[in-house]
Tab-separated table of C-alpha atoms in Angstrom:
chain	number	residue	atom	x	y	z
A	897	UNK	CA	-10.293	-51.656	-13.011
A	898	UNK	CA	-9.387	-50.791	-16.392
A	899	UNK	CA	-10.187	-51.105	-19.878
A	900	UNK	CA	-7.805	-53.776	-21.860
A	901	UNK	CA	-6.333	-52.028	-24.663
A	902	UNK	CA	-7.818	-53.190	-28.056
A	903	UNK	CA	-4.950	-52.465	-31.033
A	904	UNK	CA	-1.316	-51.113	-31.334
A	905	UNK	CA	-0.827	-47.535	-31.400
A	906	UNK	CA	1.676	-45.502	-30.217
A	907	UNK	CA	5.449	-45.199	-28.483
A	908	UNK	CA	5.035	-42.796	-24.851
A	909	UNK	CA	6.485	-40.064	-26.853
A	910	UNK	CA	4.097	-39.789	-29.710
A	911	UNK	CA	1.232	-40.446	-26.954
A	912	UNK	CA	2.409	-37.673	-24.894
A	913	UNK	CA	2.154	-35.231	-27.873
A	914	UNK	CA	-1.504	-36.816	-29.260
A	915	UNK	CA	-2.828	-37.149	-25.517
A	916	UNK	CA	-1.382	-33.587	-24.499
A	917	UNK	CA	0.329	-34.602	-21.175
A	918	UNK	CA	4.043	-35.507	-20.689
A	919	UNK	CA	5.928	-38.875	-20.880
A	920	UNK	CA	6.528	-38.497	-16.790
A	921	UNK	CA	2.808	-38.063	-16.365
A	922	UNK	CA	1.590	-41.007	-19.077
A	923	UNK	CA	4.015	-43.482	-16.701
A	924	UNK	CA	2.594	-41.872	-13.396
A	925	UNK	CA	-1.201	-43.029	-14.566
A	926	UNK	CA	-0.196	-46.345	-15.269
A	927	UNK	CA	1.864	-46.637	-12.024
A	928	UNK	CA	-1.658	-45.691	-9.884
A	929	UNK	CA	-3.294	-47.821	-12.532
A	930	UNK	CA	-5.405	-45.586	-14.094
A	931	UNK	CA	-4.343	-47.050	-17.739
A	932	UNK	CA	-2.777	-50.320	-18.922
A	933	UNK	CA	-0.358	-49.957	-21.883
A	934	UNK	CA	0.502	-52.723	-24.014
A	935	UNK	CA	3.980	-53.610	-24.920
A	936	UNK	CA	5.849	-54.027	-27.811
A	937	UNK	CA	8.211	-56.811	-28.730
A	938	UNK	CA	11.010	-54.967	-27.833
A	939	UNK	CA	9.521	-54.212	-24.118
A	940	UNK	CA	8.306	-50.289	-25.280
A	941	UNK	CA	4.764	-48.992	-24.231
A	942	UNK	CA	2.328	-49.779	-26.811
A	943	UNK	CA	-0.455	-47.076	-26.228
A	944	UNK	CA	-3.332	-47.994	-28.825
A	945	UNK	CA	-6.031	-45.405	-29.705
A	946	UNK	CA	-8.607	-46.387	-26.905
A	947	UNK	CA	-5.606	-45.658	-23.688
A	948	UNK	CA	-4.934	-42.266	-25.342
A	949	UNK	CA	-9.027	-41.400	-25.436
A	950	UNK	CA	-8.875	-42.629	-21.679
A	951	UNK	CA	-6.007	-40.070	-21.047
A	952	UNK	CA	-8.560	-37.016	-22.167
A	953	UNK	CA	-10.384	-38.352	-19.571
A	954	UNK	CA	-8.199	-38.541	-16.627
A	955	UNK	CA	-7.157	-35.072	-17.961
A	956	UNK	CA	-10.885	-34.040	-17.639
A	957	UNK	CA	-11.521	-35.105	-13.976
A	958	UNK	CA	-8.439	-34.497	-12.618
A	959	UNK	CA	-8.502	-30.394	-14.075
A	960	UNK	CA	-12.342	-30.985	-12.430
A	961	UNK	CA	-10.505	-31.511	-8.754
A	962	UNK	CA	-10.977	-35.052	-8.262
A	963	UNK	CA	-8.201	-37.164	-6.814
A	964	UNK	CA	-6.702	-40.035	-8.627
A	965	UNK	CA	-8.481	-42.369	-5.810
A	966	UNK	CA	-11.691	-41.730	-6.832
A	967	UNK	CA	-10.646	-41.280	-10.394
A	968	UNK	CA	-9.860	-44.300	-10.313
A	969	UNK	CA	-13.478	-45.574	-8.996
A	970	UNK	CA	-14.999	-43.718	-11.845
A	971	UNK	CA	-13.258	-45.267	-14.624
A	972	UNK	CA	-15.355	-48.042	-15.546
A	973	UNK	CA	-18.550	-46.294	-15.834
A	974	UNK	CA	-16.750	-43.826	-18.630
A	975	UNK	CA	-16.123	-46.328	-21.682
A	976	UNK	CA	-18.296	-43.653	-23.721
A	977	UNK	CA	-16.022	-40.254	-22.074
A	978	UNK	CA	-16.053	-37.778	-18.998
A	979	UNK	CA	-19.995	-37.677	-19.002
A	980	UNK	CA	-22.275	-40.224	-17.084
A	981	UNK	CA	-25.572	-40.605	-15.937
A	982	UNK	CA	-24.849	-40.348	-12.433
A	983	UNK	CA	-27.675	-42.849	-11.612
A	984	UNK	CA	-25.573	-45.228	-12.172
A	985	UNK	CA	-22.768	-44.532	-9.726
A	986	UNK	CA	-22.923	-46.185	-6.714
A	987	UNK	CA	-24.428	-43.991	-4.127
A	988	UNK	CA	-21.565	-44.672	-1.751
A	989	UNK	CA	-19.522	-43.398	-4.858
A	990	UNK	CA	-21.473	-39.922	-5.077
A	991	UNK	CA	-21.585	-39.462	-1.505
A	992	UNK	CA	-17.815	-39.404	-1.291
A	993	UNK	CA	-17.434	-37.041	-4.273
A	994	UNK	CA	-20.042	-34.432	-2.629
A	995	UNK	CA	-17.894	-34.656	0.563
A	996	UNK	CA	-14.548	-34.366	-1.688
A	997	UNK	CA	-15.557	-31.050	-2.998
A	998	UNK	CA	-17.050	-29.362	0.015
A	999	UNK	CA	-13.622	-30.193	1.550
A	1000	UNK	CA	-11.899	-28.715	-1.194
A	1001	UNK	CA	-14.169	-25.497	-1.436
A	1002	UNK	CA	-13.347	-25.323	2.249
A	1003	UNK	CA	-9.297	-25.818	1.299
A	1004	UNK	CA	-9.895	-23.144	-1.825
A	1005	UNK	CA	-11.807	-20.482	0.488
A	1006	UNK	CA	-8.801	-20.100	2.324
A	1007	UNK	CA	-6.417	-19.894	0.118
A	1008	UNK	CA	-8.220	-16.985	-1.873
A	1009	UNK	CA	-8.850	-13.560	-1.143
A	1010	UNK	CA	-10.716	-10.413	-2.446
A	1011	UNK	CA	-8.188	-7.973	-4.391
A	1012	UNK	CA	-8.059	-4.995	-6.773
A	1013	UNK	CA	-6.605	-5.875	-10.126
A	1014	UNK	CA	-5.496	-3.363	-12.403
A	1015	UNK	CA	-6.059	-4.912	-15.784
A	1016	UNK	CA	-4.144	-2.405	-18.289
A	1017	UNK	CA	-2.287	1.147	-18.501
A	1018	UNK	CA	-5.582	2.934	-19.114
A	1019	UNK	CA	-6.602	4.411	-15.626
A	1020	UNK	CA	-8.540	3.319	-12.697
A	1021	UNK	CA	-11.437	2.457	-14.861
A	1022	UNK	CA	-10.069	-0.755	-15.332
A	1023	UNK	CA	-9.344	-1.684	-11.711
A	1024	UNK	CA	-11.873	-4.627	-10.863
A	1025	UNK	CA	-12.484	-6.735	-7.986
A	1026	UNK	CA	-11.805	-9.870	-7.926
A	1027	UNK	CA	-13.067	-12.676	-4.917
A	1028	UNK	CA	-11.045	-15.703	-5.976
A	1029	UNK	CA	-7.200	-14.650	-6.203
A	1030	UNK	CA	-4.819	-16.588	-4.715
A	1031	UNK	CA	-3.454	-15.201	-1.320
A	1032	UNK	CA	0.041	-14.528	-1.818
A	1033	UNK	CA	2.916	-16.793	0.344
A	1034	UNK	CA	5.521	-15.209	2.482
A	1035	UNK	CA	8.730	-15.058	1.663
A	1036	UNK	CA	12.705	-14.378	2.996
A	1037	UNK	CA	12.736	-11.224	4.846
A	1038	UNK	CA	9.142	-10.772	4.611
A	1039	UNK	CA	5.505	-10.894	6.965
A	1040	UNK	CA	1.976	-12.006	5.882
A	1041	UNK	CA	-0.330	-9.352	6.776
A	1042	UNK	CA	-4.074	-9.238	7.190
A	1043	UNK	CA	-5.031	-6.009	5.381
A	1044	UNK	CA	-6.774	-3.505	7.666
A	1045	UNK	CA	-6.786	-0.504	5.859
A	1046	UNK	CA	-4.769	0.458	2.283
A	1047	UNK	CA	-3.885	3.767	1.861
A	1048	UNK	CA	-4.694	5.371	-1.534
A	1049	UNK	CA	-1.732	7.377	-2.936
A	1050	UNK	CA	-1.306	9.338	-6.307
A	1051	UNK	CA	1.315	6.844	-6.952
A	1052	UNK	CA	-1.280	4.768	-7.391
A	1053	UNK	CA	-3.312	6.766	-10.409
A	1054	UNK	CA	0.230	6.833	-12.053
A	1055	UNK	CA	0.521	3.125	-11.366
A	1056	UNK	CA	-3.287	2.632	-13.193
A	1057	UNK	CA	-1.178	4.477	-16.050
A	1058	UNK	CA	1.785	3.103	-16.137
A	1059	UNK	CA	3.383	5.979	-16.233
A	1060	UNK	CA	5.281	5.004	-12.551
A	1061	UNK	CA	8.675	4.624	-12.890
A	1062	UNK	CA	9.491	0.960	-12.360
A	1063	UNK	CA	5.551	0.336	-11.358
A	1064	UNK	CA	4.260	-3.084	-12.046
A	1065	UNK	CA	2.503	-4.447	-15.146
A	1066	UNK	CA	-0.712	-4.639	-15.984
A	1067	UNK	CA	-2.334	-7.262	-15.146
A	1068	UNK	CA	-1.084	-6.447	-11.014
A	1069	UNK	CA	-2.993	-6.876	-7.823
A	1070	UNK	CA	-3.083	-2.418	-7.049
A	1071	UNK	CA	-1.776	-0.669	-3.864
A	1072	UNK	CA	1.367	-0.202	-2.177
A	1073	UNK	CA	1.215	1.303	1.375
A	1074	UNK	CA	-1.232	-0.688	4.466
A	1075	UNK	CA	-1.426	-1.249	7.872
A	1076	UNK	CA	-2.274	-4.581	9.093
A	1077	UNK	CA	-1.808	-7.722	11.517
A	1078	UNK	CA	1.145	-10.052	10.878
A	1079	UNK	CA	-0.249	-13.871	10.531
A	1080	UNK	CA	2.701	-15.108	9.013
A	1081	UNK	CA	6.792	-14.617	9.574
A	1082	UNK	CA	9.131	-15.533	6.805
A	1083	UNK	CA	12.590	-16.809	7.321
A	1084	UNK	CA	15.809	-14.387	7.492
A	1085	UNK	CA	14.526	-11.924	9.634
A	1086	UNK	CA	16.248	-11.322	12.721
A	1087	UNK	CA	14.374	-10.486	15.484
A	1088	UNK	CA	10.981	-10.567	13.688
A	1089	UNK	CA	7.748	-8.832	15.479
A	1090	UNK	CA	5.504	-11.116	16.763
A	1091	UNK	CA	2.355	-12.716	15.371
A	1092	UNK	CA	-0.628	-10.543	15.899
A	1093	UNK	CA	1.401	-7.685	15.771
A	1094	UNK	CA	-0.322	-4.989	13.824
A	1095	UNK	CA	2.064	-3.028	12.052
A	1096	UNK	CA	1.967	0.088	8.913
A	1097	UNK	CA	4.623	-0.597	5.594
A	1098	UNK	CA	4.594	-0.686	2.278
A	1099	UNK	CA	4.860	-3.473	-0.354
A	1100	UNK	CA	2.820	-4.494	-3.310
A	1101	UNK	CA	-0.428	-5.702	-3.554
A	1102	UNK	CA	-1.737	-3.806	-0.560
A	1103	UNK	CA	-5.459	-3.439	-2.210
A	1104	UNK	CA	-6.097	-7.065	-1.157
A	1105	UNK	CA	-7.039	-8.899	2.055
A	1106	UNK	CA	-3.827	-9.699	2.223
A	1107	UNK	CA	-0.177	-9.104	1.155
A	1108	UNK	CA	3.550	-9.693	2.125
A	1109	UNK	CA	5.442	-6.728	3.485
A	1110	UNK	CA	9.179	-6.555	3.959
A	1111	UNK	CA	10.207	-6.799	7.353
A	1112	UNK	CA	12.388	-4.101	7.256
A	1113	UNK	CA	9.966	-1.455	6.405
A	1114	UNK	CA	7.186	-2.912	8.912
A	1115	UNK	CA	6.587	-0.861	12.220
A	1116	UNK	CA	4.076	-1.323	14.729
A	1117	UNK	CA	1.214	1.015	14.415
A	1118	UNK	CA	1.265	4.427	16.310
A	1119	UNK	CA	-1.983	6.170	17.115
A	1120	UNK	CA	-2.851	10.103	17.378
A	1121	UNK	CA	-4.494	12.667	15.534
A	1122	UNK	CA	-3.782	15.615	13.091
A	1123	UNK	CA	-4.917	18.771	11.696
A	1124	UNK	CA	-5.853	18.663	8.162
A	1125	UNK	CA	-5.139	22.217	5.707
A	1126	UNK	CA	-6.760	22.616	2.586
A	1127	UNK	CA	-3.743	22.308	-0.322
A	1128	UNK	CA	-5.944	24.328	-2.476
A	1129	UNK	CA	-6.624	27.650	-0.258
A	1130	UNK	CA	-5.088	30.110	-1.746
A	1131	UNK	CA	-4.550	31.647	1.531
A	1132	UNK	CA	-2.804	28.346	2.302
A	1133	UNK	CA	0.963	29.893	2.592
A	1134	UNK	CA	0.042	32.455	4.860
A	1135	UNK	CA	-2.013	30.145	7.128
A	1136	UNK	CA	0.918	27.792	7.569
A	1137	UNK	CA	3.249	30.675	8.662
A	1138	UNK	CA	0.872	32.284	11.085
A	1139	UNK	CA	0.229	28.892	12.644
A	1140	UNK	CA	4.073	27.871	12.748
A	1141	UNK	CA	6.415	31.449	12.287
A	1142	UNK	CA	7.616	28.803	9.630
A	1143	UNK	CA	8.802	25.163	9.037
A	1144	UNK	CA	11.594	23.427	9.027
A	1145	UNK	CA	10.700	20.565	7.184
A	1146	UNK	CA	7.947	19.906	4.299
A	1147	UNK	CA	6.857	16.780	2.636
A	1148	UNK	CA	5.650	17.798	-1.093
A	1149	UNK	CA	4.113	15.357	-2.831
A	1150	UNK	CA	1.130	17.386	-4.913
A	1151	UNK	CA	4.059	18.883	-6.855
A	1152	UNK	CA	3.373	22.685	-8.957
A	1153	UNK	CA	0.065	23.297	-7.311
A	1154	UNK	CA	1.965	23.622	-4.003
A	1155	UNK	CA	5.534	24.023	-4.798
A	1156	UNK	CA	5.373	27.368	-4.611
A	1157	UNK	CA	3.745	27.606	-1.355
A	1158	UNK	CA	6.086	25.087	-0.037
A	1159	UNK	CA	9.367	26.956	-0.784
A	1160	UNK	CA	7.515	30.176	0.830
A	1161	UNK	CA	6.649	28.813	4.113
A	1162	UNK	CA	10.163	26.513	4.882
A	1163	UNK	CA	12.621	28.520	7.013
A	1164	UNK	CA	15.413	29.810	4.760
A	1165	UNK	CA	19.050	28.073	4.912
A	1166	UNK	CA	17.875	25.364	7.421
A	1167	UNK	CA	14.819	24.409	6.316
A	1168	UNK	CA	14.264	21.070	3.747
A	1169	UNK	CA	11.674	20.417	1.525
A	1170	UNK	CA	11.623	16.854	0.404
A	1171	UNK	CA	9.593	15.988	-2.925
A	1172	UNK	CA	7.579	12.780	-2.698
A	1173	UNK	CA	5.782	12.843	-5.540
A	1174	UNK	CA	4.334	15.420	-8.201
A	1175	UNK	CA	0.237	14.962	-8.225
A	1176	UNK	CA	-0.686	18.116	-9.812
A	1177	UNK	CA	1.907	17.650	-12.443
A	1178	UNK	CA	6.101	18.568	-12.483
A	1179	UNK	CA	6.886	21.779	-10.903
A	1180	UNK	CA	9.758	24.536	-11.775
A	1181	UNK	CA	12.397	26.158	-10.216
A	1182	UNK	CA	15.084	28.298	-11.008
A	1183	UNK	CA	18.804	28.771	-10.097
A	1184	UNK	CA	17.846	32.192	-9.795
A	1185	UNK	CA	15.010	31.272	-7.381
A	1186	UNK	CA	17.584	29.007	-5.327
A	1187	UNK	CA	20.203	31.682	-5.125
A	1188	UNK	CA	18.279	34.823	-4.801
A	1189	UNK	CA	14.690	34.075	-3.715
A	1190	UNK	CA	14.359	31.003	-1.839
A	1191	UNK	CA	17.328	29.094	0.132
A	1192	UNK	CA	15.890	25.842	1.304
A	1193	UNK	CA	17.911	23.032	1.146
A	1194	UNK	CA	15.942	20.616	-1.362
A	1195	UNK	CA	15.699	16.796	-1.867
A	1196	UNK	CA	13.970	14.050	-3.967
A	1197	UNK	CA	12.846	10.924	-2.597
A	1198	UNK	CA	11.609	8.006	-4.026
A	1199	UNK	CA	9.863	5.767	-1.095
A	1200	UNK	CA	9.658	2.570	-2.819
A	1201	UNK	CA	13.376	2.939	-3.944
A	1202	UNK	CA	14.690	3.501	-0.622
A	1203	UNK	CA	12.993	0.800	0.846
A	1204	UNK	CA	14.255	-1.769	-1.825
A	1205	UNK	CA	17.934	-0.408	-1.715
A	1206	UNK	CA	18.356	0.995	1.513
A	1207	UNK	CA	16.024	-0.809	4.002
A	1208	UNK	CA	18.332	-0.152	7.240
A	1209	UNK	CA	18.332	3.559	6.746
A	1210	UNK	CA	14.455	3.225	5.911
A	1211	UNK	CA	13.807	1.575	8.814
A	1212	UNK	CA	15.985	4.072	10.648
A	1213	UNK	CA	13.669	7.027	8.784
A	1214	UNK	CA	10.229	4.980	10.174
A	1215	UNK	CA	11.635	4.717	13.755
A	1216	UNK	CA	12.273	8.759	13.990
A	1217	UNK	CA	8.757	9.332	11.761
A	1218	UNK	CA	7.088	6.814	14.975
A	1219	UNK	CA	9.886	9.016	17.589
A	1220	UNK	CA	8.068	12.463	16.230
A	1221	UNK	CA	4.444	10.730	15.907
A	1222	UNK	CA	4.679	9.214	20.075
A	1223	UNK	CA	6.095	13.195	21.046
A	1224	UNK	CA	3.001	14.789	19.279
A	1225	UNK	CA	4.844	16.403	16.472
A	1226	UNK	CA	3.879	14.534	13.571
A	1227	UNK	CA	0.845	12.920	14.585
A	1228	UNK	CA	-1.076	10.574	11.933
A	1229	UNK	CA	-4.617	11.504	11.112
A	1230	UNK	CA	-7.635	9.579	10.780
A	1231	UNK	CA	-8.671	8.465	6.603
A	1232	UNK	CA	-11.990	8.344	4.945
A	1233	UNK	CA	-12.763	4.436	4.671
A	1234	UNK	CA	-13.799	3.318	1.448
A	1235	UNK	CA	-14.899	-0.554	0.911
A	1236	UNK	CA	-12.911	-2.235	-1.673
A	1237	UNK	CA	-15.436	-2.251	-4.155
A	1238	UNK	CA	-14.911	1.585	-4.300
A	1239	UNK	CA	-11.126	1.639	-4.777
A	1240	UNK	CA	-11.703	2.466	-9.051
A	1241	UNK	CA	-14.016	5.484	-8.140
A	1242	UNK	CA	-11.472	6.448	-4.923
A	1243	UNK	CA	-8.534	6.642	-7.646
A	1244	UNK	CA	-10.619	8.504	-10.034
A	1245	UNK	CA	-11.528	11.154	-7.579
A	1246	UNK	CA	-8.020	11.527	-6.313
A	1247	UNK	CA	-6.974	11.815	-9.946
A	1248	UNK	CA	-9.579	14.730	-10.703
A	1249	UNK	CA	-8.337	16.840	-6.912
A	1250	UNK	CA	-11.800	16.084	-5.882
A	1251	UNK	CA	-10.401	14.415	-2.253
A	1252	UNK	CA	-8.873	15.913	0.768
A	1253	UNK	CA	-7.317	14.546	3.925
A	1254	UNK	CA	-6.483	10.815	3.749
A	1255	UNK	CA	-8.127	7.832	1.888
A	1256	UNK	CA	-7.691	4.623	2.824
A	1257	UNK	CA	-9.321	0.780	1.378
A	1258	UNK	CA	-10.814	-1.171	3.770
A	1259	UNK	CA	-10.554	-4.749	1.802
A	1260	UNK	CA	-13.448	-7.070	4.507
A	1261	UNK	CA	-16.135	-4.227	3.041
């Protein structure tokens, strides 16, 4: 049922403007017969002032989450606008509504997720949790994963800053590295891992219940232990070389703190040191250090970067990394669990030094 229209008014295109939806969607009430335009004498939609007040309406209950069905059953009781005395509505009516949106809270609870969103470029005090984002969908090349644990990386303070090269913008769901079970395979991947499969990669949004990695930088989790040194002993140069007669390879990522110590402890000529990242701020060497003092052979890598432009030889780099972790020699260690709630403070004490060993985000807490 609908109201008759009472006086000429408008062509569809001034109505769209005045009753703020478009011409397609003005046609697509009448068609489910939500409204009744008049006509001109040339055949054009006459839309007088009491259809467009109706449109407000239907705008109204359908951004409410009702479906034009029961829209539709609503109508008549609305002559005044979108409120009503609901003791009016037939009870039938109500009923069906109540079910409607405990269906839909049902339909909404499971397409939403809990996730750390970094608001601005001012730090992790403005990384807040949010319970209603929308989980993300899975795309070419990619896996949905069920977040088990996120690791926390200084990459990420620089992210909260903005001062990561080529890091998102603010406002960004936080995190970059996880491990997690795949629940959903996107297409273009050949020979994809199997559902269930619970795997360790990187890709954005990892601070979240869940996230889409690329496929290429997905392996299956390892397991094993580690021994955790102190970056800030001051003995901590020594200690390495008594415990290995020196290295042959060292990750640096805490930058001049350690940089030092890192070119003292690599075996000369053959040894690499590969520079990850630069926590404690930029470090310095000199061509006189290179040539005279230290003879390492040293690289920069940018994780993120290689993964994005070079995801065969990244995947090649995981399946050695998972090679050395299965033999013993690089085994993984085990991270202090924070609940997501925690991630802002996590970030601020990784910021300030105040952490050691591995941190991780464990987004169900």
């Amino acid at each position: 049922m609908v109201f008759p229209d009472v006086a000429s008014g408008m062509k569809i295109g001034e109505a769209s403007r005045v009753g703020g939806v478009s011409a397609r969607s003005l046609r697509h009430y009448e068609d489910v017969g939500l409204i009744e335009p008049g006509r001109f004498s040339n055949g054009f939609r006459d839309y007088c002032q009491s259809t467009i007040d109706r449109v407000h309406v239907i705008r109204s209950l359908l951004e409410s989450g009702l479906p034009v069905r029961l829209i539709r059953e609503v109508l008549p009781y609305l002559a005044d606008g979108p409120d009503v005395d609901v003791r009016v509505l037939p009870a039938q009516f109500l009923h069906e509504v109540e079910s409607y949106r405990a269906r839909l809270a049902v339909r909404i609870a499971i397409q939403t997720m809990r996730a750390l969103v970094q608001q601005s470029h001012r730090g992790p005090k403005d990384l807040t949790l949010t319970t209603d984002r929308r989980r993300p969908v899975v795309g070419p090349g990619e896996y949905l994963i069920r977040v088990g644990a996120a690791g926390i990386n200084f990459a990420d303070v620089m992210q909260t800053h903005g001062t990561y090269a080529g890091g998102p913008q603010a406002p960004y769901v936080a995190g970059f590295e996880a491990a997690g079970e795949i629940v959903g395979v996107g297409p273009e991947i050949d020979s994809p891992l199997h559902l269930g499969t619970h795997v360790v990669g990187a890709g954005l949004g990892a601070f979240a219940q869940y996230m889409t990695m690329s496929a290429a930088g997905a392996i299956p989790v390892p397991s094993g232990w580690s021994e955790v040194l102190d970056s800030r002993d001051p003995d901590l140069a020594a200690e390495i070389t008594r415990l290995t007669g020196g290295v042959d390879l060292v990750l640096e990522s805490v930058g001049r703190a350690t940089f030092g110590t890192s070119l003292a402890v690599v075996k000369p000529f053959t040894g690499r040191v590969v520079v990850l990242g630069a926590a404690s701020g930029d470090a310095a060497v000199t061509t006189h250090d290179l040539v005279f003092t230290h003879h390492p052979q040293i690289k920069g890598l940018h994780i993120g970067a290689l993964a994005a432009k070079a995801p065969s030889l990244y995947r090649s780099l995981l399946a050695e990394i998972e090679a050395l972790i299965d033999h013993g020699v690089y085994p993984p260690g085990t991270p202090h669990l924070h609940a997501l709630a925690e991630g802002a403070e996590a970030l601020r004490q990784l910021e300030a030094g105040q952490t050691r060993g591995k941190h991780a985000l464990d987004p169900w807490r």
